XYZ file of N, CA and C in Angstrom:
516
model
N 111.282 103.118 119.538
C 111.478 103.864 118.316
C 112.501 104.945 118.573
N 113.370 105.152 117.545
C 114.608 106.083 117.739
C 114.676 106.694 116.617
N 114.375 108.150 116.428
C 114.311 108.747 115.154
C 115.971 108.971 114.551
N 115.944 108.625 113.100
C 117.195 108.858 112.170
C 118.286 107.606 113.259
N 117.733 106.828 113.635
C 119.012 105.892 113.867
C 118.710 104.244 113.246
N 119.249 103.373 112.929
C 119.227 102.109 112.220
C 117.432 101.413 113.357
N 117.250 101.621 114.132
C 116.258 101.312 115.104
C 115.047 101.781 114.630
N 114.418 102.939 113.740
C 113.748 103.378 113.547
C 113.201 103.031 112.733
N 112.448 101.389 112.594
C 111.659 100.793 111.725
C 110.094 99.995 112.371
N 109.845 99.795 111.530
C 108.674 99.253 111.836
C 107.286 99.392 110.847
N 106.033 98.410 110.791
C 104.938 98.184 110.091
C 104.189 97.968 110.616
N 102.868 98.604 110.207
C 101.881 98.322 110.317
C 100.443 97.844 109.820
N 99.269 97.654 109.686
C 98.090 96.881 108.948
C 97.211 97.614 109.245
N 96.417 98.238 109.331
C 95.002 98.400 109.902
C 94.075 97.945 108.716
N 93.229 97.090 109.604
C 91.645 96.934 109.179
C 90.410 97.292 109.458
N 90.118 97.544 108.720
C 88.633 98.669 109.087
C 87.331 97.648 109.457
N 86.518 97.796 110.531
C 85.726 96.832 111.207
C 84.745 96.464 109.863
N 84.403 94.980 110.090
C 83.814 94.655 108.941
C 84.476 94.302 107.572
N 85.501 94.610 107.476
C 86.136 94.078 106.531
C 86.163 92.630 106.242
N 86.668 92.377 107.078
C 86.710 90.621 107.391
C 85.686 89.980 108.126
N 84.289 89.787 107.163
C 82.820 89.404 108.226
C 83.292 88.540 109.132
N 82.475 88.329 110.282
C 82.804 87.740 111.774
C 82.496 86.425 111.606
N 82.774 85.584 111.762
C 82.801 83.969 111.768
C 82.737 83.293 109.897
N 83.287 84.414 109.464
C 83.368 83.806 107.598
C 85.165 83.962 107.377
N 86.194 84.330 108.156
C 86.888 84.479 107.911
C 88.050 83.324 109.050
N 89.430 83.137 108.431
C 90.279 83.171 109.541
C 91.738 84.036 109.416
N 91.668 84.815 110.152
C 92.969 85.873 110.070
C 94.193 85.217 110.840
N 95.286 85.549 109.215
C 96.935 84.827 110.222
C 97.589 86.274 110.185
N 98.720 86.300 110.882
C 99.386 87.299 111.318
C 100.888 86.967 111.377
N 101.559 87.322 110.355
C 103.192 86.427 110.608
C 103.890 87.949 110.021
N 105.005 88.164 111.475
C 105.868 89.047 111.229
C 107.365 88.092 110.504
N 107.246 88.186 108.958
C 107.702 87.075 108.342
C 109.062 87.889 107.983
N 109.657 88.604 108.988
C 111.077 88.682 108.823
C 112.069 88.463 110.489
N 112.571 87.425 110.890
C 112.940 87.224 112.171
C 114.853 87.718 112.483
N 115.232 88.117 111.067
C 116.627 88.396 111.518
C 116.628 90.045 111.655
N 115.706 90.806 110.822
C 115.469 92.256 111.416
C 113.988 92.592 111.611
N 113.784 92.627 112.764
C 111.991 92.776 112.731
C 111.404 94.123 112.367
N 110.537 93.682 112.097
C 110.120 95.190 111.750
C 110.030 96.068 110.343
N 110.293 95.198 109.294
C 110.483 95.119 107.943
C 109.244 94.861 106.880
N 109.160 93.819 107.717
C 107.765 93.067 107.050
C 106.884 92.477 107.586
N 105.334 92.739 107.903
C 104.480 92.028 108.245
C 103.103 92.051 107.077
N 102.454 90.397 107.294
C 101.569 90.420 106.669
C 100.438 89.159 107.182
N 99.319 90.130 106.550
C 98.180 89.835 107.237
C 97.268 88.876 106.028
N 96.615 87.539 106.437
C 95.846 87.428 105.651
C 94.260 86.946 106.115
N 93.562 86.601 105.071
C 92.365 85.851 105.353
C 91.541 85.347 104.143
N 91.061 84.220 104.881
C 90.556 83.603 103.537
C 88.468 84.499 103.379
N 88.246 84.391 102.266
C 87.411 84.866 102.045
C 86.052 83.737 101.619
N 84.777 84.301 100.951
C 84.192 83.557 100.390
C 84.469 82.706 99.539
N 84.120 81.776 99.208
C 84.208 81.042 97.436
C 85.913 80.849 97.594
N 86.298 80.448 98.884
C 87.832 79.592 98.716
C 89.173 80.142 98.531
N 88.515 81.703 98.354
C 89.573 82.388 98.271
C 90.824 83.208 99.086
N 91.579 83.489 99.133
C 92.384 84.193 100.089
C 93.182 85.272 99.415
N 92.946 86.402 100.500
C 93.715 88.238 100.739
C 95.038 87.460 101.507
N 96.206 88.199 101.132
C 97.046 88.770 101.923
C 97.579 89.863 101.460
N 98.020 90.841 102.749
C 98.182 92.121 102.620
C 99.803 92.279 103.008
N 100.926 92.329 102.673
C 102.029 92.692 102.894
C 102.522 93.728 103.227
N 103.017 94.569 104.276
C 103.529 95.867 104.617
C 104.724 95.525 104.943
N 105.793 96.650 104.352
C 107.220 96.678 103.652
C 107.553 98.183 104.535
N 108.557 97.659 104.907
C 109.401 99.309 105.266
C 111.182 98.655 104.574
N 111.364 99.259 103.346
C 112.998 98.769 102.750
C 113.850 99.457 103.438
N 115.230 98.843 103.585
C 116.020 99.322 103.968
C 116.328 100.980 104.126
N 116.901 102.119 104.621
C 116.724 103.423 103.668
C 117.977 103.548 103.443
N 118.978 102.796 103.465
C 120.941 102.819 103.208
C 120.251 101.857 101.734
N 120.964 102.752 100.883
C 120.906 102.226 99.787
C 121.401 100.653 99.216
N 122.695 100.454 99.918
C 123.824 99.417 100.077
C 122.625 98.190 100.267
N 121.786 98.316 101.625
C 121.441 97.207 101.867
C 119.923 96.546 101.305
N 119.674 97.522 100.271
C 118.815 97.413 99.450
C 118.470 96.220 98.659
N 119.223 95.945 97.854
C 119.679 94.421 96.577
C 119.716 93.307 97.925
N 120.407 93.174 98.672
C 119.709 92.065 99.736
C 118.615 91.889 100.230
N 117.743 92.968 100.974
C 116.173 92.520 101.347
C 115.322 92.675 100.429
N 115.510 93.059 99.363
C 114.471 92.613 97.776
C 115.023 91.219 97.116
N 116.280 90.634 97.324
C 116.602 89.503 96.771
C 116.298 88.658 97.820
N 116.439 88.927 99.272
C 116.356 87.981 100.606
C 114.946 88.023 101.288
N 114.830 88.555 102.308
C 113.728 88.605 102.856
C 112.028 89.001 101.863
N 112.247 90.093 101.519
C 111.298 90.831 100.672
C 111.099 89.037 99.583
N 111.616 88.388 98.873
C 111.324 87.345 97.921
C 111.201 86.593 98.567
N 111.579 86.155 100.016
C 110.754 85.022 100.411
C 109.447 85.327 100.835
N 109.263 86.334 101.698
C 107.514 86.780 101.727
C 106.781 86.801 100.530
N 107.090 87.438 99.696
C 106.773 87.121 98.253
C 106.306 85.915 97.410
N 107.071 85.492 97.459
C 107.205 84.061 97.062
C 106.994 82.935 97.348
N 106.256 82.741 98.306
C 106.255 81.600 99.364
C 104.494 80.785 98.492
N 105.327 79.799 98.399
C 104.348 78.585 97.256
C 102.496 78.837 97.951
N 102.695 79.284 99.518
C 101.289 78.974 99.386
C 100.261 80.272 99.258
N 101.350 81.202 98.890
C 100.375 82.659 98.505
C 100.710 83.020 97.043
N 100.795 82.102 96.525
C 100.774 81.893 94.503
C 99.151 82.113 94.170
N 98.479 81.270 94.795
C 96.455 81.098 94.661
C 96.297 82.293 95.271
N 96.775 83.163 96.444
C 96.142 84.029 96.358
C 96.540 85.385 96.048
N 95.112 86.434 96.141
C 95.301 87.528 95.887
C 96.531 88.226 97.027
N 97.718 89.208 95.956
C 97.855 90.055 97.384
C 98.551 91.134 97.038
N 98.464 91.808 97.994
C 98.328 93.690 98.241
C 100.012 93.738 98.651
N 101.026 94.181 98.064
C 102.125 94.592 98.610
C 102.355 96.107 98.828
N 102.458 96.838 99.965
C 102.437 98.083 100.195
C 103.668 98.688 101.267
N 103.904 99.815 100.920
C 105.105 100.538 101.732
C 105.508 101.071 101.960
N 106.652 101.260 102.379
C 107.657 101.925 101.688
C 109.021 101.665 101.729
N 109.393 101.585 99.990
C 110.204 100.463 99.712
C 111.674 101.246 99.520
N 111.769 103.157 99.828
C 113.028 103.784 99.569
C 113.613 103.773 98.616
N 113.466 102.537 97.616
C 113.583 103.105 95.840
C 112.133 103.209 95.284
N 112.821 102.856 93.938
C 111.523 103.462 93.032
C 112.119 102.477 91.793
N 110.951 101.674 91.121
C 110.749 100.750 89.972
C 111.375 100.963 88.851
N 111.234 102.669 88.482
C 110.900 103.078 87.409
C 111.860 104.635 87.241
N 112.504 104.708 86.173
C 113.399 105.828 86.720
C 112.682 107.447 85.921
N 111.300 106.864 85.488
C 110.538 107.985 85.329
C 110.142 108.649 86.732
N 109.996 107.679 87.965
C 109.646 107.880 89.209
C 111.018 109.405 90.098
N 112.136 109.352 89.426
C 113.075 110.157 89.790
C 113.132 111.643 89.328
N 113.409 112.737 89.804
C 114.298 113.664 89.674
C 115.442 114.026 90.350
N 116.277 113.943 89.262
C 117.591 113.414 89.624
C 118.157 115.169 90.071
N 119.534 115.211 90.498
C 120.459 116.320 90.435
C 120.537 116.999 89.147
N 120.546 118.348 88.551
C 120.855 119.240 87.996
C 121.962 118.084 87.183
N 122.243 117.633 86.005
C 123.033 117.319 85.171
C 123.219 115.858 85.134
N 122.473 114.957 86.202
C 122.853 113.779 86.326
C 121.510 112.583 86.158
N 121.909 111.692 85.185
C 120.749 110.980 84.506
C 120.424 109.835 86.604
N 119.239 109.776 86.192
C 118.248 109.328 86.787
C 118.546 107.878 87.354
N 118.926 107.315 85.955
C 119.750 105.669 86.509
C 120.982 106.050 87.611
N 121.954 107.243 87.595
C 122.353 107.228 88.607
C 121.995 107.883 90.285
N 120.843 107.543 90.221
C 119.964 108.448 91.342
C 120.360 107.141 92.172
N 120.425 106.830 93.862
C 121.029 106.475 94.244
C 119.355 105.599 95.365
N 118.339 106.681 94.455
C 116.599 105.920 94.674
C 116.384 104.610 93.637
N 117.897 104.393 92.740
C 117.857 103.305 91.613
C 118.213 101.923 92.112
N 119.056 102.260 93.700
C 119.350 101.173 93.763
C 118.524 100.021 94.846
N 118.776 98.825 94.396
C 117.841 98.014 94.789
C 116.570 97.619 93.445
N 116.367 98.553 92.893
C 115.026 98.637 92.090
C 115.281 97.245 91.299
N 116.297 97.048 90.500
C 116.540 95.557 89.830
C 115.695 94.515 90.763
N 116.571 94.251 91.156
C 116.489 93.104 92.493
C 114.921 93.319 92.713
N 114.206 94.264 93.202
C 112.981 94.405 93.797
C 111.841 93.933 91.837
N 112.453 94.733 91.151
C 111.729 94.334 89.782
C 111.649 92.843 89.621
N 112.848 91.881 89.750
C 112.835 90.493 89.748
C 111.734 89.689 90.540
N 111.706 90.157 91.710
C 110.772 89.366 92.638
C 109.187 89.547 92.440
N 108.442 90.890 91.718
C 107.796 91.507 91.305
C 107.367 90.464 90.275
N 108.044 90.872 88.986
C 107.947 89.748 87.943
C 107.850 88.547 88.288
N 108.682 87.646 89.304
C 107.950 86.083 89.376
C 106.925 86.061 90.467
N 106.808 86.827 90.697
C 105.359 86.921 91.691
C 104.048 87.163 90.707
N 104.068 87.927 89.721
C 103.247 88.613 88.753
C 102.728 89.813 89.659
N 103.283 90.438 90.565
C 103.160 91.990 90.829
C 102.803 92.912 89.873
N 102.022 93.845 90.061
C 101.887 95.514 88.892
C 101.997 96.566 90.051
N 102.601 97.121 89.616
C 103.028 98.713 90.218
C 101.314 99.302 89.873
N 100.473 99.329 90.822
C 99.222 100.094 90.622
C 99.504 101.327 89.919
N 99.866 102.247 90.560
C 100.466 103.663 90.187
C 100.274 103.630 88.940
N 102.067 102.954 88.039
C 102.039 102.937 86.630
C 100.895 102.383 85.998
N 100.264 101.571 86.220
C 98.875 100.732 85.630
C 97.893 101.608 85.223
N 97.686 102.215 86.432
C 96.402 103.421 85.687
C 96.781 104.745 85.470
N 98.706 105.028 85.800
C 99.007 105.987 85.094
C 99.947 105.950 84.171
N 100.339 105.236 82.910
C 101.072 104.906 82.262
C 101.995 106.028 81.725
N 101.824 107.348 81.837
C 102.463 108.076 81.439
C 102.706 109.174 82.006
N 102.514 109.477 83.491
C 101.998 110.409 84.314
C 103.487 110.225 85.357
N 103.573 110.804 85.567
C 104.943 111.491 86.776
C 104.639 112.542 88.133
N 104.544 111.893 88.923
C 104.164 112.429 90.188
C 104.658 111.739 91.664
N 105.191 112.372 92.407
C 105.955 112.068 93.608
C 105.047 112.329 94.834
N 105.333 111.024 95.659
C 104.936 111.168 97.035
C 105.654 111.877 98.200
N 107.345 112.129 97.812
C 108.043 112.710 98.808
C 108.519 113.288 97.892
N 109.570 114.658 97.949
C 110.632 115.640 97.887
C 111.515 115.913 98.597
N 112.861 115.587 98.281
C 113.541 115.938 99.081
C 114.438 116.620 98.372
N 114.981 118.221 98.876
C 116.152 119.117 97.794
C 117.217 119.011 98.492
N 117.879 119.125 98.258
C 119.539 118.709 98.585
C 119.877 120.230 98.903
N 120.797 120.562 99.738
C 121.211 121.538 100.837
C 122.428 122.221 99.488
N 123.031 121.322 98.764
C 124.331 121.937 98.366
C 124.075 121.273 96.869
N 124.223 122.144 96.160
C 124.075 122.498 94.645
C 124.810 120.590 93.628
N 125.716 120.513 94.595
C 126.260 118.849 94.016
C 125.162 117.912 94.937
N 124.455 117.917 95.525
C 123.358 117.266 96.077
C 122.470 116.640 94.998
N 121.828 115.719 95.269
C 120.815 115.042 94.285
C 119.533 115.634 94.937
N 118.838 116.104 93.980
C 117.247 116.815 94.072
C 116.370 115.752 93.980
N 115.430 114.554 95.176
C 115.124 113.572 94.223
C 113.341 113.376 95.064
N 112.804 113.092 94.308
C 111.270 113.154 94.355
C 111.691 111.366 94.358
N 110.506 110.723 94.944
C 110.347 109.435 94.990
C 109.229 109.190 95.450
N 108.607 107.684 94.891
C 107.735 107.239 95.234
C 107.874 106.385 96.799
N 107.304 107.199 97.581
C 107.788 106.852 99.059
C 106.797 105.137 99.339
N 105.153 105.600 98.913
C 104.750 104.134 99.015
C 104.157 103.364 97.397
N 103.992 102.258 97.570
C 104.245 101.686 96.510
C 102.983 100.376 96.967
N 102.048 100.698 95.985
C 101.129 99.675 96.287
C 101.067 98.412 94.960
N 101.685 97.640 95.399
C 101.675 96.367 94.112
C 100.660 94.978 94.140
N 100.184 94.848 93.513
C 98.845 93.964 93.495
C 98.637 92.964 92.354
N 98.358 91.409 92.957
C 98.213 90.536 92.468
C 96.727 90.187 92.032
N 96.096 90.491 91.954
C 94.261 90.386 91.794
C 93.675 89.619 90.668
């Protein structure tokens, strides 16, 4: 791990003992991104009555640029993959944009769509939608505005921007 350099990624899962009763389950484990590791891993298991959890943990790009590629590339094939359609699943993270440009405060004079936490969000909304994803957050707060991070900008032309740092999206 190398703080503030392109190296400084990585995910994690924890499960709390008992979660997954002992001989009722089988747990897979696929770090399902092999050209940058450390992006995406996800955990699943099948449950009672035929069913199956998987849990997805996301760390997005934080260069804005390379955003619209791992929500159109990697991020949609984990997503998307025909045999986690039947089941339930938990996408969680942190994805460095934000869905929703109520999720922003932008710079002193400058609308929100150009907050620079906008980009990627398309691309990531697409994969969302054919997955049938919901932004938990907005779901049970439909009208509510509140940030997980702050960050103020040093110099007055700086963008002031609050963002939703994790992002829990759920198929259930």
């Amino acid at each position: 791990w190398q703080h503030h350099t392109s190296n400084s990624r990585g995910v994690g899962i924890l499960l709390r003992a008992g979660l997954v009763p002992d001989g009722q389950a089988t747990i897979e484990y696929t770090d399902t991104q092999t050209q940058e590791p450390g992006r995406l891993l996800r955990v699943g298991w099948d449950l009672q009555g035929g069913q199956h959890l998987s849990v997805l943990a996301v760390y997005a790009p934080s260069e804005p640029a390379g955003r619209p590629a791992f929500f159109s590339g990697a991020f949609a094939d984990a997503v998307l993959q025909p045999q986690l359609q039947a089941s339930h699943l938990i996408v969680a993270g942190d994805f460095n944009c934000v869905l929703d440009q109520r999720d922003v405060q932008p710079a002193p004079g400058q609308p929100a769509a150009a907050s620079s936490r906008m980009q990627g969000a398309q691309d990531m909304q697409l994969v969302c939608q054919g997955a049938a994803l919901k932004d938990a957050w907005r779901a049970l707060h439909p009208a509510q505005r509140d940030f997980t991070h702050h960050l103020a900008g040093q110099h007055r032309s700086e963008e002031h921007t609050s963002e939703l740092q994790s992002l829990a999206l759920s198929r259930m």
